[in-house]
Coordinates of N, CA, C and O in Angstrom, one line a residue:
X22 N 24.1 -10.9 49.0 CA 24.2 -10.5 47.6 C 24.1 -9.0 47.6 O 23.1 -8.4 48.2
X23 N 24.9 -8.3 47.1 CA 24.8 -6.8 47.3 C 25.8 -6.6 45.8 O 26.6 -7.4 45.2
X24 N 25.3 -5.2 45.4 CA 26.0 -4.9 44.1 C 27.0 -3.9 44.9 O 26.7 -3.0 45.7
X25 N 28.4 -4.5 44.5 CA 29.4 -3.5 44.7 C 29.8 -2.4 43.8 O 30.9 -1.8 43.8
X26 N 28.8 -2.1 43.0 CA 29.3 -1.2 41.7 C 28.4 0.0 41.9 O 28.7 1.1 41.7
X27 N 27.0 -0.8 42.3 CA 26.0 0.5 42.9 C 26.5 1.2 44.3 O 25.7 1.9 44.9
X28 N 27.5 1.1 44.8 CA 28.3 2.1 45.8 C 28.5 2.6 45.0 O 27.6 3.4 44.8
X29 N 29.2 2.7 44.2 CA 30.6 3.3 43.2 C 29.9 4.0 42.1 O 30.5 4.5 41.2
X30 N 28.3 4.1 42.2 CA 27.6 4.9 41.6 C 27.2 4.4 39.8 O 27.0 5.2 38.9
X31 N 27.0 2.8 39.7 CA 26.8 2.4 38.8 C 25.3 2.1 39.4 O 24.9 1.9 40.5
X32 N 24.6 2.0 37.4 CA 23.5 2.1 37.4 C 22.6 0.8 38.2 O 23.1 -0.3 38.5
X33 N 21.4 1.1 38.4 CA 20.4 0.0 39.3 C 20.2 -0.8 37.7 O 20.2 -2.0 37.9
X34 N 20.1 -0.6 36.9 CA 20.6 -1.7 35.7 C 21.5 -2.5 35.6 O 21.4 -3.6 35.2
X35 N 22.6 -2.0 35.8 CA 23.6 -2.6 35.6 C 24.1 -3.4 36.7 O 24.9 -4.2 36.5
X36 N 23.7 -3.2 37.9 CA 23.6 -4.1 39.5 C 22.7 -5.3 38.8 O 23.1 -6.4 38.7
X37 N 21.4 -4.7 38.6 CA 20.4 -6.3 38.7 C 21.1 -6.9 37.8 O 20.9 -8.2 37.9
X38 N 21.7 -6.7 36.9 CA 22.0 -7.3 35.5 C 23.1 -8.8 36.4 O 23.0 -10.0 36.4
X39 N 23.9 -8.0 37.0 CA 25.3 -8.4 37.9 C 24.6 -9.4 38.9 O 24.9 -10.6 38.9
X40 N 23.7 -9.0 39.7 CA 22.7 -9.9 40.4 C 22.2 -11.1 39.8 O 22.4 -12.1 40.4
X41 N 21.6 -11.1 38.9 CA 20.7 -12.0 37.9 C 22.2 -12.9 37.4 O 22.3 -14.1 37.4
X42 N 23.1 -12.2 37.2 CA 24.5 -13.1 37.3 C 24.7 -14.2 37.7 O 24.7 -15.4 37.3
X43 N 25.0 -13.5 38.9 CA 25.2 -14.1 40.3 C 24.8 -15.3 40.8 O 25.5 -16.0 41.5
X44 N 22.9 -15.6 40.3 CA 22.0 -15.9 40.9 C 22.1 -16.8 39.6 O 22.1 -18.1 39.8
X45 N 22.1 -16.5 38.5 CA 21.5 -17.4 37.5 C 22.1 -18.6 37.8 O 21.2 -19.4 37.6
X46 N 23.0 -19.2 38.2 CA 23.8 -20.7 38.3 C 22.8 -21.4 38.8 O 22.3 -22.4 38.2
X47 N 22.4 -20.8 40.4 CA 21.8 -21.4 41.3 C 20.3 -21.4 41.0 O 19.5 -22.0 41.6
X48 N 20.1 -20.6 40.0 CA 18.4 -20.7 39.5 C 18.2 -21.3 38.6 O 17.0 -21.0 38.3
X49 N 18.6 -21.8 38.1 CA 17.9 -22.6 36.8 C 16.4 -23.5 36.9 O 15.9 -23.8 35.8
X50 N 15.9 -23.8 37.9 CA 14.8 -24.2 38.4 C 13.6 -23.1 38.6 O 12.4 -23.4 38.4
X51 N 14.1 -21.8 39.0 CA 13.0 -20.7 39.1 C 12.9 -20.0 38.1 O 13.9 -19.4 37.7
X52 N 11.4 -20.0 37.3 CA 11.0 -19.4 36.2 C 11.2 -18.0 36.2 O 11.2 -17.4 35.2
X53 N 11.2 -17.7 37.1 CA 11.3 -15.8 37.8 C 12.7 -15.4 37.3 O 12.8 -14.3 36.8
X54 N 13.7 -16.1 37.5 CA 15.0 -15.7 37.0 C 15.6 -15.5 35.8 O 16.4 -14.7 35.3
X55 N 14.4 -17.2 35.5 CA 15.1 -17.5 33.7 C 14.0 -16.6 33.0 O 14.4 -16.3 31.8
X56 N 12.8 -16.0 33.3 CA 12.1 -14.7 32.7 C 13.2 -13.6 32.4 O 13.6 -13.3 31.3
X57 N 13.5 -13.1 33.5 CA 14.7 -11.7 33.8 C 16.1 -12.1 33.0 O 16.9 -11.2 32.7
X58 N 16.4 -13.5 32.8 CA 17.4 -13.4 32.1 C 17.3 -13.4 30.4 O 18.1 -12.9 29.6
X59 N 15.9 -14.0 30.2 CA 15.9 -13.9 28.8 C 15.1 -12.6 28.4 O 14.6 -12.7 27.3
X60 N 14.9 -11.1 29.4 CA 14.8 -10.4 28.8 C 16.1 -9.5 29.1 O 16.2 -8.4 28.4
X61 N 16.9 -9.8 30.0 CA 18.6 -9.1 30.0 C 19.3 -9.3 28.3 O 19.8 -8.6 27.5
X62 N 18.8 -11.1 28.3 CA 19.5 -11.5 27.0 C 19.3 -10.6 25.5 O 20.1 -10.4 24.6
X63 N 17.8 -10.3 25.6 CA 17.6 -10.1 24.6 C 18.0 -8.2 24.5 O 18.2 -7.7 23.4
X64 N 18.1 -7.3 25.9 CA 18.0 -6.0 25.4 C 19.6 -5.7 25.6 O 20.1 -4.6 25.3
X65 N 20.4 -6.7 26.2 CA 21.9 -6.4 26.1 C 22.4 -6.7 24.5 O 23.4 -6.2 24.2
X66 N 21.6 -7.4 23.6 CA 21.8 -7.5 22.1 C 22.9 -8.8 22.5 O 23.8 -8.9 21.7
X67 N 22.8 -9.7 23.4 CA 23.6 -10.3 23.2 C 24.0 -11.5 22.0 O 23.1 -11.9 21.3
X68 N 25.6 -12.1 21.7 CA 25.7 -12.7 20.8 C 24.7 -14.0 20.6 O 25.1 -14.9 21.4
X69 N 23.3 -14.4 19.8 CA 22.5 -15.4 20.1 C 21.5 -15.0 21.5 O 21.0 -15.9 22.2
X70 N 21.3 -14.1 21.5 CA 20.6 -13.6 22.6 C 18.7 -14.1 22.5 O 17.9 -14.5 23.4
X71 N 18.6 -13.9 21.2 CA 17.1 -15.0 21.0 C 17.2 -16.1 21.5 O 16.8 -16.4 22.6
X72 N 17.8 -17.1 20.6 CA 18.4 -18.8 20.7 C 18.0 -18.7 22.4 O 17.0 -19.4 22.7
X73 N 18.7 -18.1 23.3 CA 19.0 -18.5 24.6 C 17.3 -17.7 25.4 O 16.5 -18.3 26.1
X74 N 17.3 -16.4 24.8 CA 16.2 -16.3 25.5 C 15.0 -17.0 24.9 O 14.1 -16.3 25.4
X75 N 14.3 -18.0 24.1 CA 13.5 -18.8 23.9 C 13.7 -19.9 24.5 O 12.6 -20.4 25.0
X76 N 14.9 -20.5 24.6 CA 15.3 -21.5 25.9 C 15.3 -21.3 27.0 O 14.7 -22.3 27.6
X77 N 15.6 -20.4 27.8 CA 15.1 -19.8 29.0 C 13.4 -19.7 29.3 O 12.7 -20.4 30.1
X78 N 13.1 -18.8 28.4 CA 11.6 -18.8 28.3 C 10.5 -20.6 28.8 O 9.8 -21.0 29.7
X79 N 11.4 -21.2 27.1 CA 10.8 -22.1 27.4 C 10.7 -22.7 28.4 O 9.6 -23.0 28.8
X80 N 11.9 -22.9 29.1 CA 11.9 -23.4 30.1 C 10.9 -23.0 31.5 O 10.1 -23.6 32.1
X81 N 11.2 -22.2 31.5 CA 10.1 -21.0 32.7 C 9.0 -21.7 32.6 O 8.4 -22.1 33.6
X82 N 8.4 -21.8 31.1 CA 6.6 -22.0 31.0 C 7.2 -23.2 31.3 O 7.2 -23.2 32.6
X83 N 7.7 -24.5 31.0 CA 7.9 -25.7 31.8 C 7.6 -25.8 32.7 O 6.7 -26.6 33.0
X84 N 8.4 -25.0 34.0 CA 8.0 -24.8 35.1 C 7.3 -24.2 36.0 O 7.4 -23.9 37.2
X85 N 6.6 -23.9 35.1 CA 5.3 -23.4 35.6 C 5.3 -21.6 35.7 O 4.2 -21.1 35.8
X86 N 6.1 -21.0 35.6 CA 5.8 -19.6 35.3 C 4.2 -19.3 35.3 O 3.4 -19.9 34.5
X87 N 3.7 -18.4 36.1 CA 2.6 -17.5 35.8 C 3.3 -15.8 35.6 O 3.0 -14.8 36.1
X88 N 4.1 -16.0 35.0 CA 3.9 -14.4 34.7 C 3.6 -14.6 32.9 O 4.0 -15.5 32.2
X89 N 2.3 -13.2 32.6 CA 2.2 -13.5 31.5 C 2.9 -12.8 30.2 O 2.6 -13.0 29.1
X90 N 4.1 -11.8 30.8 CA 5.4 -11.4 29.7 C 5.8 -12.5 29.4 O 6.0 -12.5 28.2
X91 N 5.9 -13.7 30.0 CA 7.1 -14.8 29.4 C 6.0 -15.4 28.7 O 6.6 -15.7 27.6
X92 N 4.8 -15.7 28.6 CA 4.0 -16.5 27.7 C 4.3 -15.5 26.1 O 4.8 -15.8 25.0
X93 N 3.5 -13.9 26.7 CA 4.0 -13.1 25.2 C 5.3 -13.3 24.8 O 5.5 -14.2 24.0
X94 N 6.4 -12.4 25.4 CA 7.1 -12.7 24.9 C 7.7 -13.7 24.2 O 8.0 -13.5 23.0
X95 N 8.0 -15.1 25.1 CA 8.1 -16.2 24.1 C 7.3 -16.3 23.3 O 7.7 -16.9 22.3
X96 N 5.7 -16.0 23.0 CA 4.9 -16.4 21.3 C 5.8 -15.2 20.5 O 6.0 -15.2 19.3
X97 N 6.1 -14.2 21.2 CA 6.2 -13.0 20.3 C 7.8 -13.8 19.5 O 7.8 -13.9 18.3
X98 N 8.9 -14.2 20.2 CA 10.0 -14.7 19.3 C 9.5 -15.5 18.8 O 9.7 -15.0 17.7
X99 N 8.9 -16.6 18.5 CA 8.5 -17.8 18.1 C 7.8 -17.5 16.8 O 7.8 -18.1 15.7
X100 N 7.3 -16.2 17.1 CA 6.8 -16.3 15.5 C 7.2 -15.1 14.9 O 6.6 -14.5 13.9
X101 N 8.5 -14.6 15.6 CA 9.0 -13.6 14.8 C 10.2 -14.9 13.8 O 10.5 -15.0 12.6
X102 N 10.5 -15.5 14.4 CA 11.3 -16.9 13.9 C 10.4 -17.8 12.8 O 11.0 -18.5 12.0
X103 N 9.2 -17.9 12.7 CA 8.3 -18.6 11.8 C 7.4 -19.8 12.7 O 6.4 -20.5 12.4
X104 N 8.4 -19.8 13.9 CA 7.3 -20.7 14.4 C 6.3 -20.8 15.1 O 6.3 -21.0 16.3
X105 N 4.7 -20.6 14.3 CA 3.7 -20.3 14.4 C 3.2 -21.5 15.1 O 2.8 -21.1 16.2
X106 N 3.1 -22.3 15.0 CA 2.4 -23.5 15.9 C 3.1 -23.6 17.3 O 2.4 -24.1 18.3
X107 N 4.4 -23.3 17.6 CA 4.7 -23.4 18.8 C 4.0 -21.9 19.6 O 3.3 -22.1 20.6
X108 N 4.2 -20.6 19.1 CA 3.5 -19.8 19.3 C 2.5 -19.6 19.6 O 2.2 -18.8 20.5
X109 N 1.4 -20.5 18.9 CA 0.1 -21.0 19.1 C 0.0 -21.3 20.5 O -0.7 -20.6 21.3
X110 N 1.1 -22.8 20.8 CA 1.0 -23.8 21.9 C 1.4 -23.1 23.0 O 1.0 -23.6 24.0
X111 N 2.2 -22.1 23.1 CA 2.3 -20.9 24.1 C 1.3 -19.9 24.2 O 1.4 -19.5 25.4
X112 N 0.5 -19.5 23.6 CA -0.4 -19.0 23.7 C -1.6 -19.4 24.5 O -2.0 -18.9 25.6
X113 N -2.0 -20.3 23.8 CA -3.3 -21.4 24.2 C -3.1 -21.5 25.9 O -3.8 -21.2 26.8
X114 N -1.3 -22.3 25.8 CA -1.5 -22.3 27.9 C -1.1 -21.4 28.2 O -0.8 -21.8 29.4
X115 N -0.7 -20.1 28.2 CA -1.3 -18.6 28.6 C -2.8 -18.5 29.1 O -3.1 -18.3 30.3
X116 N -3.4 -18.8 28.1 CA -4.9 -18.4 27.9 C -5.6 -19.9 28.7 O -6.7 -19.8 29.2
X117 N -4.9 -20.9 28.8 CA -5.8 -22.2 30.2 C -5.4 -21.4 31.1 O -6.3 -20.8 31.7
X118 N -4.1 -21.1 31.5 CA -3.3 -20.7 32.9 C -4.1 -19.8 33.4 O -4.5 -19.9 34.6
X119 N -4.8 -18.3 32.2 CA -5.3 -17.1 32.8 C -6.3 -17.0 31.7 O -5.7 -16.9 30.6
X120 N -7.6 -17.0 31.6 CA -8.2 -16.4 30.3 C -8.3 -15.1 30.3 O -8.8 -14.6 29.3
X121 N -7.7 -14.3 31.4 CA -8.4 -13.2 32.0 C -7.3 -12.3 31.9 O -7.3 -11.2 32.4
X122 N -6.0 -13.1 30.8 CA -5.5 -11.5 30.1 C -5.6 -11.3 28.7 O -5.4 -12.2 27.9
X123 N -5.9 -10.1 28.6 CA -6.5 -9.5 26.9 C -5.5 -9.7 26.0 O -5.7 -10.3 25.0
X124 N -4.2 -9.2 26.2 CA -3.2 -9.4 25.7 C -2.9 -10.5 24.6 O -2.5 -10.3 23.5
X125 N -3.2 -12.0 25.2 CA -3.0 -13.2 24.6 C -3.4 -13.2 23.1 O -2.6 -13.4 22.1
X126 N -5.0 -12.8 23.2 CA -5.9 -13.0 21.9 C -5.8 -12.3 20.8 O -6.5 -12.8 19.8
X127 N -5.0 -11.0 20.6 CA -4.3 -10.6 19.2 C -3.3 -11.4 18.7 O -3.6 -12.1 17.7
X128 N -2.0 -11.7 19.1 CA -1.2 -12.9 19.0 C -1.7 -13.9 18.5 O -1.6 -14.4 17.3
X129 N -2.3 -14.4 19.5 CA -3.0 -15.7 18.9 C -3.6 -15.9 17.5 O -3.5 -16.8 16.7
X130 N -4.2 -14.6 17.3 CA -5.3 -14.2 16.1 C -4.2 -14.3 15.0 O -4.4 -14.8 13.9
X131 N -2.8 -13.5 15.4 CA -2.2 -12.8 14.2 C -1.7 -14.8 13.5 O -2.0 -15.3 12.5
X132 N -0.8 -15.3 15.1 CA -0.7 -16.7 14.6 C -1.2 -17.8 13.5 O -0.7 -18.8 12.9
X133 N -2.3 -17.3 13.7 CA -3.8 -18.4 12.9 C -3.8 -17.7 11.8 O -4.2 -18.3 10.7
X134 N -3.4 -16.3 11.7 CA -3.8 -15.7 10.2 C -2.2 -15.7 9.6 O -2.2 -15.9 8.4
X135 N -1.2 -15.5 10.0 CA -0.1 -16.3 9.2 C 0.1 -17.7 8.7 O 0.9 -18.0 7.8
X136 N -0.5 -18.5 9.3 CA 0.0 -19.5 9.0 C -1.9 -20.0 7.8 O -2.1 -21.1 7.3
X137 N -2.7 -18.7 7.8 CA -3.4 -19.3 6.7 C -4.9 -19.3 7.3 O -5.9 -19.2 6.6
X138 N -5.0 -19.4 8.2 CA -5.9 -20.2 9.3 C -7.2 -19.1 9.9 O -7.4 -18.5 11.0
X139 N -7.8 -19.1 8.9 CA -8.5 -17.8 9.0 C -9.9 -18.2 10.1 O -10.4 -17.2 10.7
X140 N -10.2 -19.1 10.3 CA -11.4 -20.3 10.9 C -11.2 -19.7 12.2 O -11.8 -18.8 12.7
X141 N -9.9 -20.5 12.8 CA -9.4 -20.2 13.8 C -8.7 -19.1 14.5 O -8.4 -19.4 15.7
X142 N -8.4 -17.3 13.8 CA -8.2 -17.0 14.0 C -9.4 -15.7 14.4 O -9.3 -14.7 15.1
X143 N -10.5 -16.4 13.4 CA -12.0 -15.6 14.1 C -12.0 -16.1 15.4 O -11.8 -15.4 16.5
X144 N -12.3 -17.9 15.2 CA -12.6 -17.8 16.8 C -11.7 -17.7 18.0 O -12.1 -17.8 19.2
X145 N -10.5 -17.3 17.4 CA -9.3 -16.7 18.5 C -10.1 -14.8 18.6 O -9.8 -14.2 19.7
X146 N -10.6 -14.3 17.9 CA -11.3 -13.6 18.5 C -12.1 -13.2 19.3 O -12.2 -12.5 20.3
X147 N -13.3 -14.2 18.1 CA -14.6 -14.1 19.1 C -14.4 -14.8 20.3 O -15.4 -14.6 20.9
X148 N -13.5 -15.6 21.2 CA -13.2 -16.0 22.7 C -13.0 -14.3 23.3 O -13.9 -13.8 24.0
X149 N -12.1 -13.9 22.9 CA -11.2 -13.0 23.1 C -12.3 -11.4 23.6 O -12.2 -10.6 24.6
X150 N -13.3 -11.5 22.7 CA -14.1 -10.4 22.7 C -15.3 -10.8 23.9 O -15.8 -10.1 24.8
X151 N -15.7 -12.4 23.8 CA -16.6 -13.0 25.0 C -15.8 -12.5 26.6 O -16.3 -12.3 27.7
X152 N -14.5 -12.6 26.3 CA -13.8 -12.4 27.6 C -14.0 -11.0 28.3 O -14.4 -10.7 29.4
X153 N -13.6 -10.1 26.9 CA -13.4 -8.6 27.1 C -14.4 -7.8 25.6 O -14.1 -7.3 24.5
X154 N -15.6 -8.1 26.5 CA -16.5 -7.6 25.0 C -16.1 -5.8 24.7 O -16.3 -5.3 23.6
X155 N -15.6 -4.9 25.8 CA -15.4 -3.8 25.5 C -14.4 -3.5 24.5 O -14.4 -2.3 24.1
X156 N -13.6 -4.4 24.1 CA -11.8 -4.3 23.8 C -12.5 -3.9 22.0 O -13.2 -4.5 21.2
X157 N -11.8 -2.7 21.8 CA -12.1 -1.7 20.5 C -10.9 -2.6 19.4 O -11.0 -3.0 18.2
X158 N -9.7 -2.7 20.2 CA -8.5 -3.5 19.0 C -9.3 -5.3 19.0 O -8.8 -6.2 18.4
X159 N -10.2 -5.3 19.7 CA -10.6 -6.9 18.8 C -11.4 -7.2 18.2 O -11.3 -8.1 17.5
X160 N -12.8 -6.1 18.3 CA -13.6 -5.8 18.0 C -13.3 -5.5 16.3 O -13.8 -6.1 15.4
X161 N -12.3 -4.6 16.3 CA -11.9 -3.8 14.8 C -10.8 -5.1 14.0 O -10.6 -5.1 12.8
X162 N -10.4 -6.2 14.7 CA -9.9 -7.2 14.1 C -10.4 -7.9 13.7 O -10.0 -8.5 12.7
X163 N -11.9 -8.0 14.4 CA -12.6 -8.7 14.1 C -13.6 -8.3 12.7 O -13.6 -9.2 11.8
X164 N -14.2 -7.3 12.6 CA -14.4 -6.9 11.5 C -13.7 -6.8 10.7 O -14.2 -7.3 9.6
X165 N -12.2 -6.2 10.4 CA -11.5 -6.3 9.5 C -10.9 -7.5 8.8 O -10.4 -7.6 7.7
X166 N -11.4 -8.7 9.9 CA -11.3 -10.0 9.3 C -12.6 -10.7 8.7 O -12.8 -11.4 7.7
X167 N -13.4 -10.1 9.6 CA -14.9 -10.5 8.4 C -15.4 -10.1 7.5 O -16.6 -10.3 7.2
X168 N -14.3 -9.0 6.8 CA -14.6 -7.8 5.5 C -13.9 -8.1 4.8 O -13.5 -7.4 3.9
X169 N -13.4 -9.2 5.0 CA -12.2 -10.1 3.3 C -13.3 -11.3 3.2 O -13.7 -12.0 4.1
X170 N -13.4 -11.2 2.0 CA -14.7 -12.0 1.8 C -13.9 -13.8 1.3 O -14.5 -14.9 1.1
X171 N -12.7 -13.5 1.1 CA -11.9 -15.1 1.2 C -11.9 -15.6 2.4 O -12.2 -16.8 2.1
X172 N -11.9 -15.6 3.3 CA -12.2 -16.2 4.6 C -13.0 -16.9 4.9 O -14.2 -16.4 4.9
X173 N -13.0 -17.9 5.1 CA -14.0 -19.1 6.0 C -14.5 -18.4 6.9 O -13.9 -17.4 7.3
X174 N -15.9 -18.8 7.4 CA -16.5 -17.7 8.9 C -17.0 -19.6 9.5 O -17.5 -19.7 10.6

């Protein structure tokens, strides 16, 4: 596998893009690929380029993906789309798979507080702050959410 365009002085983007090509037929099994393709999909603006990169995605976490861009990113489309409970359910096995990235637990938080869920999106905090008690954006979420006095605690 070699890019014949990167002789010819085309970009090391535009090679792996050609690569990930190449490869995608034969990868549909490796989460590593369908990660790289659903984020090709999504920054080439392709036509339906979400649709496919949430499919991809999904699939990756199916098979087991540990990288944790593909858990955000797929919660990140899922609830840019409305769907907050799948987002959730991507999240959550992020957070079995690794508790031990900070990243997960704003998402999560924001999830639970769109869809109403104010209970749950404390204790999507307070986990979050037990994990990483230094973290200043959870800590300030966290007050900011226990300073609306409609909220369940």
């Amino acid at each position: 596998m070699t890019c014949y365009r990167f002789s010819q002085g085309a970009s090391i983007a535009a090679c792996a893009v050609e690569l990930l090509r190449e490869v995608a037929p034969h990868a549909a099994h490796n989460p590593q690929v369908l990660g790289m393709l659903a984020r090709v999909m999504l920054e080439r603006n392709v036509a339906g380029g979400t649709r496919y990169a949430i499919q991809d995605l999904e699939r990756a976490v199916q098979l087991g993906t540990v990288q944790p861009e593909d858990y955000e990113l797929l919660a990140r489309l899922l609830h840019q789309k409305g769907d907050f409970v799948g987002a959730i359910s991507i999240l959550r096995s992020g957070i079995a798979l690794d508790p031990y990235i900070d990243s997960y637990y704003a998402p999560l938080t924001g999830c639970y507080e769109a869809q109403g869920n104010f209970k749950d999106a404390r204790r999507a905090l307070q986990n979050g702050l037990h994990m990483f008690p230094e973290d200043l954006s959870l800590r300030k979420a966290l007050d900011k959410l226990d300073a609306q006095p409609t909220h369940d605690r």
